[in-house]
Structures are given as structure tokens and as C-alpha cells.
mmCIF file of C-alpha atoms and ligand atoms in Angstrom:
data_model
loop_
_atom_site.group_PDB
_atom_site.id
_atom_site.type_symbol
_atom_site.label_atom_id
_atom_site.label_comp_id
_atom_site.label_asym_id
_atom_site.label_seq_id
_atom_site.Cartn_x
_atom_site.Cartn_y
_atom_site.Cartn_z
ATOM 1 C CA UNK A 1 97.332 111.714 141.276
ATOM 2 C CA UNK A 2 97.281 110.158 137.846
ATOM 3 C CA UNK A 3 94.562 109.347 134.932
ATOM 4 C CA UNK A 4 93.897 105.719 134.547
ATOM 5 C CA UNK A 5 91.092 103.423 132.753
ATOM 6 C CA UNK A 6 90.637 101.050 136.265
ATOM 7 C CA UNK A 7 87.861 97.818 135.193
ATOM 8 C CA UNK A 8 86.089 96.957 138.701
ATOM 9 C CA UNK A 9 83.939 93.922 139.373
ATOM 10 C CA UNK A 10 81.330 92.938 141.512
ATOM 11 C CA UNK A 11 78.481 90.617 142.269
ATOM 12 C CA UNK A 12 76.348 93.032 139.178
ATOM 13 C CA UNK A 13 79.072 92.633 136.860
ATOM 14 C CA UNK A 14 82.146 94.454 135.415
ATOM 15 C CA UNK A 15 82.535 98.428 135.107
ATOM 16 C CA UNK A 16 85.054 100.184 132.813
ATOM 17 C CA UNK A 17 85.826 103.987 134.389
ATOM 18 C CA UNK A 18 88.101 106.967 133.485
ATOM 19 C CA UNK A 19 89.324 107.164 137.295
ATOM 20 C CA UNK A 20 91.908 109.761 139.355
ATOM 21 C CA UNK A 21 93.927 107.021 141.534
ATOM 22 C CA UNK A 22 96.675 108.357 143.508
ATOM 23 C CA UNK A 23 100.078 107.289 143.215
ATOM 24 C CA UNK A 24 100.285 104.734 146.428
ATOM 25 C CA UNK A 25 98.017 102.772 144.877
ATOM 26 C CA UNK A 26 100.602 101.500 142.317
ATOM 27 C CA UNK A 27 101.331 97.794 142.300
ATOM 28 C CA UNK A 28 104.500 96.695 143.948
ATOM 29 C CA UNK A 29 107.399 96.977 141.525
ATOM 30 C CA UNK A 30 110.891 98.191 140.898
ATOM 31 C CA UNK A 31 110.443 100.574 138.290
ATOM 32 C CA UNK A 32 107.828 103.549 138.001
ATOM 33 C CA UNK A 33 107.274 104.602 134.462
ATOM 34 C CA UNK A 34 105.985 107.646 133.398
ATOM 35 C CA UNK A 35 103.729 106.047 130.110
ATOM 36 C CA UNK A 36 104.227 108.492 127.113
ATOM 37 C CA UNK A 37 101.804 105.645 125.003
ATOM 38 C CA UNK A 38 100.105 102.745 125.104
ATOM 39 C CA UNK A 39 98.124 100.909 122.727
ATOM 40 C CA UNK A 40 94.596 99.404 122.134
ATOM 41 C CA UNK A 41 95.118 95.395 121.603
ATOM 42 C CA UNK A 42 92.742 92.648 120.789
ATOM 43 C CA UNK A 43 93.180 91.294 124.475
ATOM 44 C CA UNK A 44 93.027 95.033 125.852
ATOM 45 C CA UNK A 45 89.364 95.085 123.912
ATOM 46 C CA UNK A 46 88.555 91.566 125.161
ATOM 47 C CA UNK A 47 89.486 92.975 128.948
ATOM 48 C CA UNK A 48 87.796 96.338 128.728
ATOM 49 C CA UNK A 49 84.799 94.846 126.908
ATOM 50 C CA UNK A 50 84.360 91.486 129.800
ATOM 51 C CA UNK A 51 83.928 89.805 125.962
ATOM 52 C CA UNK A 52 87.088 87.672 127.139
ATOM 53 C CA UNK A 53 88.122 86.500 130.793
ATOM 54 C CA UNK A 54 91.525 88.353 130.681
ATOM 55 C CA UNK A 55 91.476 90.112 133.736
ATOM 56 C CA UNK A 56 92.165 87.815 136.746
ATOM 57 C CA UNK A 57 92.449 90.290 139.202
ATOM 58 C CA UNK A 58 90.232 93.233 140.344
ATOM 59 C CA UNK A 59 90.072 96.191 140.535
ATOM 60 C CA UNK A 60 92.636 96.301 137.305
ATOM 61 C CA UNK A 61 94.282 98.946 134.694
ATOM 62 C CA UNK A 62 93.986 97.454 131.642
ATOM 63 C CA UNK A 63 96.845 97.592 128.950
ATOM 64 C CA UNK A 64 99.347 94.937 128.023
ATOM 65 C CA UNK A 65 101.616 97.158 126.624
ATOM 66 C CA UNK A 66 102.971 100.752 127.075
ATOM 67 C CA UNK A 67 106.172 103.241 126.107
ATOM 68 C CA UNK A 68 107.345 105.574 128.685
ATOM 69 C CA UNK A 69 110.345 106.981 130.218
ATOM 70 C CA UNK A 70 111.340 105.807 133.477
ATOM 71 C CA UNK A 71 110.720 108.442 136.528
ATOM 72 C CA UNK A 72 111.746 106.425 139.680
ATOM 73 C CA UNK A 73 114.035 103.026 139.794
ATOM 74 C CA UNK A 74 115.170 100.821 142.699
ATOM 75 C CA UNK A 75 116.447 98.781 139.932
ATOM 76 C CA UNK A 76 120.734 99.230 138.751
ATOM 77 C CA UNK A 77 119.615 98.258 135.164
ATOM 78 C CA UNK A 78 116.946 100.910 134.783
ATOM 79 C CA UNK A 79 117.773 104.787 135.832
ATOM 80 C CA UNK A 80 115.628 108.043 135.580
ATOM 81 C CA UNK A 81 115.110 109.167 131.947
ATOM 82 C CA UNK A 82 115.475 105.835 130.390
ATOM 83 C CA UNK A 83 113.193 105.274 127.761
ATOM 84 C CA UNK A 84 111.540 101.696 128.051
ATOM 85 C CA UNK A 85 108.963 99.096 126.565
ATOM 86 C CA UNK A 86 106.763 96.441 127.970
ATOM 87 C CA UNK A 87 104.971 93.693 126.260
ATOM 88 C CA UNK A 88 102.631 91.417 128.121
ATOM 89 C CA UNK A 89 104.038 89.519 131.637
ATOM 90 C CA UNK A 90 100.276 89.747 132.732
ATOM 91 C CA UNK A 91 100.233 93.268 132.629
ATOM 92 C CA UNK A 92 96.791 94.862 131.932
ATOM 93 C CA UNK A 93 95.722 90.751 133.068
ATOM 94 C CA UNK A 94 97.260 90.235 137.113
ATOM 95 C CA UNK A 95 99.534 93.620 137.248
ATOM 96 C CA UNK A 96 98.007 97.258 136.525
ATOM 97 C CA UNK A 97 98.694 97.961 132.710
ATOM 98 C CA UNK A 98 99.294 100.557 130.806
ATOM 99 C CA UNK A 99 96.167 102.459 130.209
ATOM 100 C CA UNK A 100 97.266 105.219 132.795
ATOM 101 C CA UNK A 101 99.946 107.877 132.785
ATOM 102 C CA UNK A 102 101.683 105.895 135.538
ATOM 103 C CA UNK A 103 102.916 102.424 135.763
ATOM 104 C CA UNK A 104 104.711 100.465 138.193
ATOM 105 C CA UNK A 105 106.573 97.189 137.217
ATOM 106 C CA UNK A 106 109.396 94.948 137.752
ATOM 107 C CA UNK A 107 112.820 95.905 136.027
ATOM 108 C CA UNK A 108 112.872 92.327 133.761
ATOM 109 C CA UNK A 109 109.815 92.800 132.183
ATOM 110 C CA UNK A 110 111.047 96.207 130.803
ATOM 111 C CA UNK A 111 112.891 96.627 127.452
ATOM 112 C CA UNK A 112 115.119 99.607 126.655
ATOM 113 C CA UNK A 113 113.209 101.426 123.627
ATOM 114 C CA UNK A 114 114.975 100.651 120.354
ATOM 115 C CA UNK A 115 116.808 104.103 119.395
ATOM 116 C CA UNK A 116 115.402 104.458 115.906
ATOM 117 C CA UNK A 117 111.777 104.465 117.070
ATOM 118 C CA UNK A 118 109.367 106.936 119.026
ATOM 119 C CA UNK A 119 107.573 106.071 122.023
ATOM 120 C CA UNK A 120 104.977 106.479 119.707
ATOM 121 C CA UNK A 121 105.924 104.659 116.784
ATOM 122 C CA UNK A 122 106.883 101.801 119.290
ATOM 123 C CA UNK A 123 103.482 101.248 120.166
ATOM 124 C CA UNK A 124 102.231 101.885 116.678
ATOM 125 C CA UNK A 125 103.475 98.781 116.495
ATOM 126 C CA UNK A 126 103.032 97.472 119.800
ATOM 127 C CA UNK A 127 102.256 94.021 121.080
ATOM 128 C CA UNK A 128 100.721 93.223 117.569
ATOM 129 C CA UNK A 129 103.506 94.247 115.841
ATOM 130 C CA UNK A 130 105.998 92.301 118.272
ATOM 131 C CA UNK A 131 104.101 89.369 117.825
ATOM 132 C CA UNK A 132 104.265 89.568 114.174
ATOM 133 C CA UNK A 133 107.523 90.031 114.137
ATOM 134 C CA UNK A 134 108.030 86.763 116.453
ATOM 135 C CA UNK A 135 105.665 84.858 113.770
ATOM 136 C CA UNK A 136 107.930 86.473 110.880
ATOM 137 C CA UNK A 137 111.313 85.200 113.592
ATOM 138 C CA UNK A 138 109.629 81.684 113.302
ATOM 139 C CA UNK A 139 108.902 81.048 109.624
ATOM 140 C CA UNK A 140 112.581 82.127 109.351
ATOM 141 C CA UNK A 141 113.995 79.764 112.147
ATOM 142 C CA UNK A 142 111.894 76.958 110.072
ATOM 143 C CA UNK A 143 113.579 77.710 106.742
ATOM 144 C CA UNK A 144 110.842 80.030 105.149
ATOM 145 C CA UNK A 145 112.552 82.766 102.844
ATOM 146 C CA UNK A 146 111.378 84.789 100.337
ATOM 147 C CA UNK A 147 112.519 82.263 97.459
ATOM 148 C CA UNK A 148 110.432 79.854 98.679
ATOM 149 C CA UNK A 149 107.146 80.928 97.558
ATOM 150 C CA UNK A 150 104.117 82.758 98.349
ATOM 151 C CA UNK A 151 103.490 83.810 102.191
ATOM 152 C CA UNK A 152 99.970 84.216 103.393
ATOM 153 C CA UNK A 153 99.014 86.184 106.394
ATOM 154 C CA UNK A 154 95.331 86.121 107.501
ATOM 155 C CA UNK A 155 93.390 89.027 109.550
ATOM 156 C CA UNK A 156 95.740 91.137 107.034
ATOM 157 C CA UNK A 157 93.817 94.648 107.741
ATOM 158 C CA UNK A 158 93.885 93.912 111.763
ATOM 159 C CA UNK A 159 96.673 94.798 114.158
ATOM 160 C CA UNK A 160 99.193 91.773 113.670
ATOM 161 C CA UNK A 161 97.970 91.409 110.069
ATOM 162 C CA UNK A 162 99.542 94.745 108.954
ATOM 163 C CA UNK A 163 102.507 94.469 110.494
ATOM 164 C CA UNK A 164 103.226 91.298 109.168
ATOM 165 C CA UNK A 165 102.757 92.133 105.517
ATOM 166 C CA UNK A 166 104.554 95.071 106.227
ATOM 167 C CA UNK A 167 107.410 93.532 107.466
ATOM 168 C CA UNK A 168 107.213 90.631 105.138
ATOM 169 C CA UNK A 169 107.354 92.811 102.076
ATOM 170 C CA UNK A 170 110.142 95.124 103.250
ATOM 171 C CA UNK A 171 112.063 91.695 103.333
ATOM 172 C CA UNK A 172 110.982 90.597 99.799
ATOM 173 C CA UNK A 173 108.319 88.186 100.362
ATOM 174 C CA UNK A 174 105.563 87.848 98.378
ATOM 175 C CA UNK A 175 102.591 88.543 100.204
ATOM 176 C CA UNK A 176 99.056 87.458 99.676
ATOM 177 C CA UNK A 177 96.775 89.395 102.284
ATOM 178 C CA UNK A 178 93.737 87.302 103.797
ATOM 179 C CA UNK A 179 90.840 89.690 104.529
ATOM 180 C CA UNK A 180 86.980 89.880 105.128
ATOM 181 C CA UNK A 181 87.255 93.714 104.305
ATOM 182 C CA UNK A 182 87.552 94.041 100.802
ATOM 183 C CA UNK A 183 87.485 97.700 100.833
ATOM 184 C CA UNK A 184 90.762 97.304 102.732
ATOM 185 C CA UNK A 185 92.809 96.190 99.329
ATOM 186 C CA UNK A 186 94.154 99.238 98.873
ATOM 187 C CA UNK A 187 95.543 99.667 102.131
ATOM 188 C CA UNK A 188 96.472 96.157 102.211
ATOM 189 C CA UNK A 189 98.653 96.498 98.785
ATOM 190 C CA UNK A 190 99.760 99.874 100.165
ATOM 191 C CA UNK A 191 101.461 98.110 103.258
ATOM 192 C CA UNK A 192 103.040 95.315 99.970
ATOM 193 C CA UNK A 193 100.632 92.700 99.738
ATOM 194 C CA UNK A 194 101.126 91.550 96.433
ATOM 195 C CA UNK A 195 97.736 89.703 96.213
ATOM 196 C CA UNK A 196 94.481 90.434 98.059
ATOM 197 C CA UNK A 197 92.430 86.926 98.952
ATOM 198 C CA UNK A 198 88.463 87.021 100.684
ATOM 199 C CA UNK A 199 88.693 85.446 104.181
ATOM 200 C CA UNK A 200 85.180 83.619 102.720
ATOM 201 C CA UNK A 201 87.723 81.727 100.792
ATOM 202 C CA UNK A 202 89.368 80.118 104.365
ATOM 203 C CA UNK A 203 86.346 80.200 106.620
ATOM 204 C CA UNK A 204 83.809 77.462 105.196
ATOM 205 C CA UNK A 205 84.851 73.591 106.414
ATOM 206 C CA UNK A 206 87.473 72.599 103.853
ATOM 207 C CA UNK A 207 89.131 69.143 102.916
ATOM 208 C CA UNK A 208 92.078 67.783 104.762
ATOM 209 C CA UNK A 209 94.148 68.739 102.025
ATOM 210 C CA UNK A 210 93.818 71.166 99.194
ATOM 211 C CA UNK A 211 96.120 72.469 97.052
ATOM 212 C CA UNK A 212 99.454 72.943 98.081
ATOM 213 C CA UNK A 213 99.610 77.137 97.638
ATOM 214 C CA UNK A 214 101.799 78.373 100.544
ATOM 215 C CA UNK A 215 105.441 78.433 101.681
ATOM 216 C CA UNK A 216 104.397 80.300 105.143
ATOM 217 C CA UNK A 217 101.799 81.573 106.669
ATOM 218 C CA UNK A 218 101.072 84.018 109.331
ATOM 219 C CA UNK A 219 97.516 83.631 111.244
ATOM 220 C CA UNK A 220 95.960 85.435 113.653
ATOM 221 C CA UNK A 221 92.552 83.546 113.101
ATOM 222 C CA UNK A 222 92.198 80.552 114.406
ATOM 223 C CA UNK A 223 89.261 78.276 114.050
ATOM 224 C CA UNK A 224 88.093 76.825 110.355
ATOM 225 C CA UNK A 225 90.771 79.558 108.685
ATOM 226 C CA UNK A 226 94.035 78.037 110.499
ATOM 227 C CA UNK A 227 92.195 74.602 109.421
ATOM 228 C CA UNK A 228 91.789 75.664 106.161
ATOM 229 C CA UNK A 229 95.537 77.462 106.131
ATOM 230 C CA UNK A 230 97.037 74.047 106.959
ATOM 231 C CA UNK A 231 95.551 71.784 104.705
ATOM 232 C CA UNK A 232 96.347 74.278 101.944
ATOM 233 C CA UNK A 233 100.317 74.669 102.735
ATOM 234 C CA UNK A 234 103.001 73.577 100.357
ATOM 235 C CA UNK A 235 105.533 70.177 101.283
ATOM 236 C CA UNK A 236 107.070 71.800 104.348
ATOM 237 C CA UNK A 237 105.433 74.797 104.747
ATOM 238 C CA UNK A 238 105.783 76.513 107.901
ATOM 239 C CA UNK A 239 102.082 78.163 109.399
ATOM 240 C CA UNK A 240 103.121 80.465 112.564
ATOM 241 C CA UNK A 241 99.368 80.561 114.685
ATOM 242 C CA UNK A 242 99.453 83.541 117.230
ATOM 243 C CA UNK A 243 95.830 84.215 116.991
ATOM 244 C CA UNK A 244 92.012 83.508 117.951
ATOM 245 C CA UNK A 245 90.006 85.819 116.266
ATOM 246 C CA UNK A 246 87.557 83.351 114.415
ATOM 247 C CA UNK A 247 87.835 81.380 117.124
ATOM 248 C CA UNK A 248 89.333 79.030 119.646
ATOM 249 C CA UNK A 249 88.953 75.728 118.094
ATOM 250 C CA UNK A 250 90.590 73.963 115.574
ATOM 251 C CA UNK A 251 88.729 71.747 113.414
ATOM 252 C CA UNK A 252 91.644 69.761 111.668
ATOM 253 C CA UNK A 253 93.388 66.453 110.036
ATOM 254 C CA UNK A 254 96.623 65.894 110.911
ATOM 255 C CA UNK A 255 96.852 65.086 107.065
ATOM 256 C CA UNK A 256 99.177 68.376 106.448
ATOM 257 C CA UNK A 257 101.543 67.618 108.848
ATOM 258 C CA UNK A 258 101.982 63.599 108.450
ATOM 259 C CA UNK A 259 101.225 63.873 104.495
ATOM 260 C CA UNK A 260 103.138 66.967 103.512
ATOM 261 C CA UNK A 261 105.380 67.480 106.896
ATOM 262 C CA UNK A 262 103.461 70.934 107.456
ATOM 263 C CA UNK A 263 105.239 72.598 110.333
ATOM 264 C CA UNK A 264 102.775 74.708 112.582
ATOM 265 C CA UNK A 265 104.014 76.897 114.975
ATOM 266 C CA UNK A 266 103.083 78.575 118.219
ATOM 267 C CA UNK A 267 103.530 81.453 118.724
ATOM 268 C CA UNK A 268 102.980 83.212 122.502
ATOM 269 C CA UNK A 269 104.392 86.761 123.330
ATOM 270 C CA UNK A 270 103.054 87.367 126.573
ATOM 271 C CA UNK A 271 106.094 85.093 128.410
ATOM 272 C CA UNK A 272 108.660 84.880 125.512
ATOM 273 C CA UNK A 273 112.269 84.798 126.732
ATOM 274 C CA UNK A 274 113.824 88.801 126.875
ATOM 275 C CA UNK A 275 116.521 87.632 124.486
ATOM 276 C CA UNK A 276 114.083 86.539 121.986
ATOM 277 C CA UNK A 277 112.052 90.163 122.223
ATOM 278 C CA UNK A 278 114.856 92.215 122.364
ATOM 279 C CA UNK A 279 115.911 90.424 118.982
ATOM 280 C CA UNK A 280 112.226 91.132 117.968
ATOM 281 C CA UNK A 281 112.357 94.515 118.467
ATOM 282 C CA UNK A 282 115.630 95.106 117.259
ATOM 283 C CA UNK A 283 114.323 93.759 114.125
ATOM 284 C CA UNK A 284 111.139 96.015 114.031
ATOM 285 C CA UNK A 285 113.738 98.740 114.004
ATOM 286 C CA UNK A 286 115.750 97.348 111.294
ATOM 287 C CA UNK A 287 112.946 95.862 109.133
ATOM 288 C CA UNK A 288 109.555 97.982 109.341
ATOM 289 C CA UNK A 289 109.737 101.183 107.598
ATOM 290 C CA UNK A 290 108.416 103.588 109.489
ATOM 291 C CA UNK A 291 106.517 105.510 107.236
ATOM 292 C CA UNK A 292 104.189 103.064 106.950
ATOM 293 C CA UNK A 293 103.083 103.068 110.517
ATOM 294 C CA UNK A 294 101.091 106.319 109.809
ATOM 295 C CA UNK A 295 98.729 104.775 107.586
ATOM 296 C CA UNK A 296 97.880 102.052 109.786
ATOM 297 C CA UNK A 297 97.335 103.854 113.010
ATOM 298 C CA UNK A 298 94.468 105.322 114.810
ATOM 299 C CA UNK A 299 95.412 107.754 117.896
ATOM 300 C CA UNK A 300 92.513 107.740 120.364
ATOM 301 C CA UNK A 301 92.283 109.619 123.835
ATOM 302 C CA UNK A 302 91.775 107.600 126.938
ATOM 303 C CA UNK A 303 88.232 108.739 127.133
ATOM 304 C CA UNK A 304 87.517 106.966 123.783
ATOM 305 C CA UNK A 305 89.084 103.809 124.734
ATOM 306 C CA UNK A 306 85.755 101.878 125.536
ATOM 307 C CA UNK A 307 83.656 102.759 122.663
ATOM 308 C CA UNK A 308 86.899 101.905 120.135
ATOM 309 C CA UNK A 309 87.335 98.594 121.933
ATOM 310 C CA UNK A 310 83.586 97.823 121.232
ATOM 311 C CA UNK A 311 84.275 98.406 117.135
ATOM 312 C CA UNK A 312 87.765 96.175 117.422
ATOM 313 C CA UNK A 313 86.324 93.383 119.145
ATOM 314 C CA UNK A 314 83.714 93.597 116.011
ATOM 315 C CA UNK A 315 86.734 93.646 113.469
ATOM 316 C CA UNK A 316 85.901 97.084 112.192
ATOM 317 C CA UNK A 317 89.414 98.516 113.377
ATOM 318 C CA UNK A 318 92.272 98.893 110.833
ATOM 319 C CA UNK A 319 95.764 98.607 111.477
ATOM 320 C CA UNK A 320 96.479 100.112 115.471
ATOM 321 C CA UNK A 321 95.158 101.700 117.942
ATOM 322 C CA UNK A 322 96.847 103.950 120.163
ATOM 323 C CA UNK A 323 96.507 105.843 123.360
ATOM 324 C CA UNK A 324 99.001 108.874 123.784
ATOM 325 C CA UNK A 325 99.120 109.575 127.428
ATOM 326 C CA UNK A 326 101.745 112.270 127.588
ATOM 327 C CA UNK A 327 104.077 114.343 125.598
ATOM 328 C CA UNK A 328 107.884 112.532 126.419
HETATM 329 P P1 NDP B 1 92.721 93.047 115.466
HETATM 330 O O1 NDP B 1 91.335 93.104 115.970
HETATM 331 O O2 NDP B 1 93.457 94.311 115.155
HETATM 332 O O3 NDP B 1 92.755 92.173 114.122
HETATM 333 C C1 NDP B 1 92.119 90.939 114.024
HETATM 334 C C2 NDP B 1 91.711 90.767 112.569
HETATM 335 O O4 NDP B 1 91.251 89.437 112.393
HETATM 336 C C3 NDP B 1 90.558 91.650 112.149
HETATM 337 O O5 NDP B 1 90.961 92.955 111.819
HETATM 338 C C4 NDP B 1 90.055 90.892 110.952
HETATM 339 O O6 NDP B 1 90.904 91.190 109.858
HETATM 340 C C5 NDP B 1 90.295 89.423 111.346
HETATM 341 N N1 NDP B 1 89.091 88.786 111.858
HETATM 342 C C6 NDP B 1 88.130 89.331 112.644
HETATM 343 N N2 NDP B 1 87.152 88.435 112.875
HETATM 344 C C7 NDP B 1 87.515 87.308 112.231
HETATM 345 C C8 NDP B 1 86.901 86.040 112.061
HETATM 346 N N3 NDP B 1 85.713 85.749 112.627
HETATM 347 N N4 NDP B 1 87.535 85.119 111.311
HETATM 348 C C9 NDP B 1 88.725 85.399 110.736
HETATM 349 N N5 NDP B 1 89.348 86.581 110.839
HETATM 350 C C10 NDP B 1 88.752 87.526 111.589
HETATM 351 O O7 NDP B 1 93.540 92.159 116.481
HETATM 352 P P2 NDP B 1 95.135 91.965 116.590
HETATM 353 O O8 NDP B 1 95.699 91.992 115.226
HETATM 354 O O9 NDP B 1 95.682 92.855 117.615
HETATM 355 O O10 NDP B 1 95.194 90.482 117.157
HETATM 356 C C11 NDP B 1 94.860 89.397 116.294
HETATM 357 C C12 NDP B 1 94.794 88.110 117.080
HETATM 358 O O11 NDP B 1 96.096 87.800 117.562
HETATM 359 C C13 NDP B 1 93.870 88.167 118.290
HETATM 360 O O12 NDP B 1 93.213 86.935 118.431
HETATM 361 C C14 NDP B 1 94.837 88.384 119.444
HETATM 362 O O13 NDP B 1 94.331 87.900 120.646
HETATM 363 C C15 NDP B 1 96.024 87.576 118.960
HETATM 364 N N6 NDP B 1 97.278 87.992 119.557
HETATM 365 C C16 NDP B 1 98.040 87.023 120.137
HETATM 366 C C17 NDP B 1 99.229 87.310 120.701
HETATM 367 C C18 NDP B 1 100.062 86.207 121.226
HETATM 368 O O14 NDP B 1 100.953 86.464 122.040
HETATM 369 N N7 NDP B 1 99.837 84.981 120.800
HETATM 370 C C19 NDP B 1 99.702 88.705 120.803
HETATM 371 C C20 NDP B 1 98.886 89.657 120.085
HETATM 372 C C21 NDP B 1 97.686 89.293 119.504
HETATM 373 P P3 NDP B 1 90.316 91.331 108.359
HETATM 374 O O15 NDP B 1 89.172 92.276 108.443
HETATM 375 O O16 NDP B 1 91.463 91.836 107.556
HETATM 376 O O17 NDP B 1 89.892 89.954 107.963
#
């Protein structure tokens, strides 16, 4: 038997239970994974909360991401004792997640755990901190480096947010921080954000094209702030949009990109090609100090994991959330 969050659904709506399920109930797969953490995402809060229509299949473990060590593998790339990380696939959306102290998945969507991180630390950073690392990946691929001016990153104090100034800094960027939690600046300048900006400043409707202000951007907001991002991005700035959390629209000109050849970028983590996340993670290794993953992460106990989700789906979470789930 093992501990799992399991989200059921009938005809009078979703329910969210800490539930005993026994061990042939596993999804079919190639690998079993004993999960030493997993992680509290955005789309784990949408899922666990029914605020978002992630789950498309009941009954389901929620959990898009999770660091274990490998206990059982039919697979000749994976053996027992491997330590391992998933991101996304549809895991915690179409295949039981990570939420539990047991997962079963296929060997491909597994990653070997980079050696200079903790299961831990790995989801510290998790699938936000992948995915900002795969925004950071694109401004570079697009010609974005530290010389060529200032780098904004919205949703700063959020999951993705922190990360990506972190990350930024360490590799000499000049960071301004977009946040609607003032009383996050010193955190936010902790992580290297040079300069601290109100998200009130992004989220009114803005003009097609302001000021030209940034080289890159980083954006986990959607809505009027990616708008309002765009039409403020230097000649051939680069914006890298991974995110939704003001919203799904996009109320924009194509000004910025026919006017001042704006590049925007998308940016989707959930099937990116292995090579490109092993590269991703090898770089969170190389280019995220570590010790700043303490300040921005929360450790919660699976029994917690519905009332947190409630408070990050509100935006009052800073940094990560994670779920230890066994001492490996
Ligand atoms: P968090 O909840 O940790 O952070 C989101 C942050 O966005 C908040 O902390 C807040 O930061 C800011 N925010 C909240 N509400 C609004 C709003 N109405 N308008 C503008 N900003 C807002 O989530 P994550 O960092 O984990 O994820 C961020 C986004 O990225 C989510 O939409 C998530 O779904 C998406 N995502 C996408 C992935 C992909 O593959 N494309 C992978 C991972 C995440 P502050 O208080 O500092 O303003």
C-alpha cells in the first residue's frame, strides 16, 4: 500500500482525498519509482483546486512532477537505485502523478537526476524552475545576453518568477523583477533583481507601443501584462511567454513585432524534446546556486497540499512549494 492525494469525479462534482491505494493499481508503465519529492505547481493547484480543467482522466494522482529513485524497471536504460526526474508528459493530467510515494511511468519520460542536486533541491526547482530555465534557453537562442540591456521577468515572487531572476542574475543580467507583492522586494533583490517594478505598472490596457525599455523578457502572466511587455520591448527584443496567470487572452497590436521586429516566444515544457530538458537541467545544475533555493521554498506535507493550493491559485505563495514524500 502507498499514500497518495487521488482527485475523483462524479455527477456532484470533484473530490480531493489523502487515500491508501495499493500498489496494482499503478498505471501501466515501465518504470516504478519510489518518489523521494514532488512539488506543488500552478497546474498541480489548478488540478487539485477543479479552478482549471487539467485533469482529463478520473480517478487521478495529481502532480506533474516528482524526484525519486527507481525501485522496479522493465526498462535497460533505467535500473534499481537510479535516481530520476520527471517533468510533465501528462502526468498528474492523463497518467497518475506524483503526489504519492509511488509512481509508475514510462522509461522516456524519465530524466537521470543531475549529480550536483538533491532530490530535493531538484524539485525546489521543479517544473517552474525547468521552465524558466527553457525561457532563459530561448532569450539566449534569440541573441539576448547580458550586454544587451535590461531583462524583465514578470510574476517575479511566484514559482517560475524566482527562478528566473535567479538564474538570470547568476549569469550577469540585469534584472528588473515585475511584482504585485511589494513586500516581496527584498526577497526579490535577494534572489538579484537589480530593480523592483509594481505589476499595476503592466496590467492596465496600454498603447501599442511604449517605450522601448527591454532587451528580454520572461512572463509567466499572460493577458494585458504580456500585452503591455510587448509593446514596451526594445528593437529586437526577445519576450519568452510560458505563462497564464493574469489570464488567457492576449489583448495586442502586432505593432511590436512588425514595427520594432519584437520576437515572442513560446515556451511549453510539458512535451519539450528530452534533449532540450536534459540541456535544461544540466544548466540548472551549472547556473542556479543552490543556496538560494532555501529562501524560496516552502516544504509542505501531503496532508497540507489542498489548503496550500487554495493560497497559490490566489498568488499568495512565494517562491516553491514542495512535498517530501520520503527520506532517499
Ligand atoms: P506561481 O503561482 O508560483 O506564480 C505565479 C505568479 O504570477 C504569482 O506569484 C504572482 O507573482 C503572479 N500573478 C498572480 N496573479 C497574477 C495576475 N492576475 N496578473 C499578473 N501576475 C499575476 O505559479 P508558477 O510560477 O508555478 O507558474 C506561473 C505560470 O506559468 C502559470 O500560469 C503556470 O501555469 C505557467 N507554467 C507554464 C509552464 C509551461 O510549460 N508553459 C510550466 C510551468 C508553469 P507576483 O506576486 O510576484 O506578481
Amino acid at each position: 500500500m502507498f499514500k497518495a492525494l487521488l482527485i475523483e469525479k462524479d455527477d456532484s462534482g470533484q473530490r480531493v482525498s489523502l487515500s491508501e491505494l495499493d500498489e496494482s493499481q499503478l498505471p501501466d508503465g515501465d518504470v516504478t519509482v519510489r518518489v523521494a519529492c514532488s512539488t506543488l505547481n500552478y497546474k498541480d493547484a489548478l488540478a487539485i483546486t477543479g479552478k482549471g480543467p487539467v485533469v482529463r482522466r478520473f480517478p487521478m494522482v495529481p502532480g506533474i512532477d516528482f524526484a525519486g529513485v527507481v525501485e522496479h524497471s522493465d526498462n535497460a536504460a533505467f535500473r534499481a537505485g537510479d535516481k530520476v526526474v520527471l517533468n510533465g508528459w501528462g502526468v498528474g493530467e492523463v497518467h497518475w502523478g506524483g503526489l504519492a510515494e509511488l509512481a509508475r511511468v514510462k522509461a522516456e519520460w524519465l530524466i537521470p537526476l543531475e549529480p550536483a542536486l538533491t532530490p530535493a533541491q531538484a524539485m525546489s526547482i521543479g517544473t517552474a524552475g525547468y521552465t524558466a530555465m527553457l525561457c532563459v534557453m530561448a532569450l539566449e537562442r534569440h541573441g539576448v545576453t547580458p550586454d544587451s540591456g535590461e531583462v524583465l521577468v514578470t510574476g517575479a515572487a511566484g514559482g517560475v518568477g524566482s527562478v528566473a531572476v535567479a538564474v538570470l542574475a547568476k549569469l550577469g543580467y540585469h534584472v528588473v523583477a515585475v511584482t504585485g507583492r511589494p513586500e516581496e522586494a527584498d526577497y526579490l533583490t535577494g534572489l538579484g533583481a537589480k530593480r523592483i517594478l509594481p505589476r499595476s505598472d503592466f496590467s492596465e490596457p496600454g498603447k501599442p507601443l511604449g517605450r522601448e525599455q527591454w532587451a528580454g523578457a520572461v512572463d509567466v502572466a499572460g493577458g494585458r501584462v504580456l500585452a503591455n511587455v510587448c509593446a514596451s520591448m526594445k528593437y529586437r527584443g526577445v519576450v519568452a511567454a510560458c505563462g497564464l496567470a493574469g489570464g488567457m487572452d492576449f489583448p495586442a497590436t502586432v505593432a511590436p513585432f512588425i514595427l520594432r521586429g519584437v520576437t515572442l516566444t513560446g515556451i511549453d515544457s510539458v512535451m519539450c524534446p528530452p534533449a532540450e530538458r536534459r540541456e535544461a537541467w544540466r544548466r540548472l545544475g551549472q547556473d542556479l546556486d543552490p543556496s538560494v533555493l532555501d529562501a524560496m521554498t516552502n516544504r509542505i506535507a501531503l496532508e497540507d497540499v489542498i489548503d496550500v493550493s487554495e493560497r497559490l491559485i490566489a498568488g499568495a505563495v512565494r517562491g516553491r512549494v514542495i512535498v517530501p514524500l520520503s527520506d532517499l
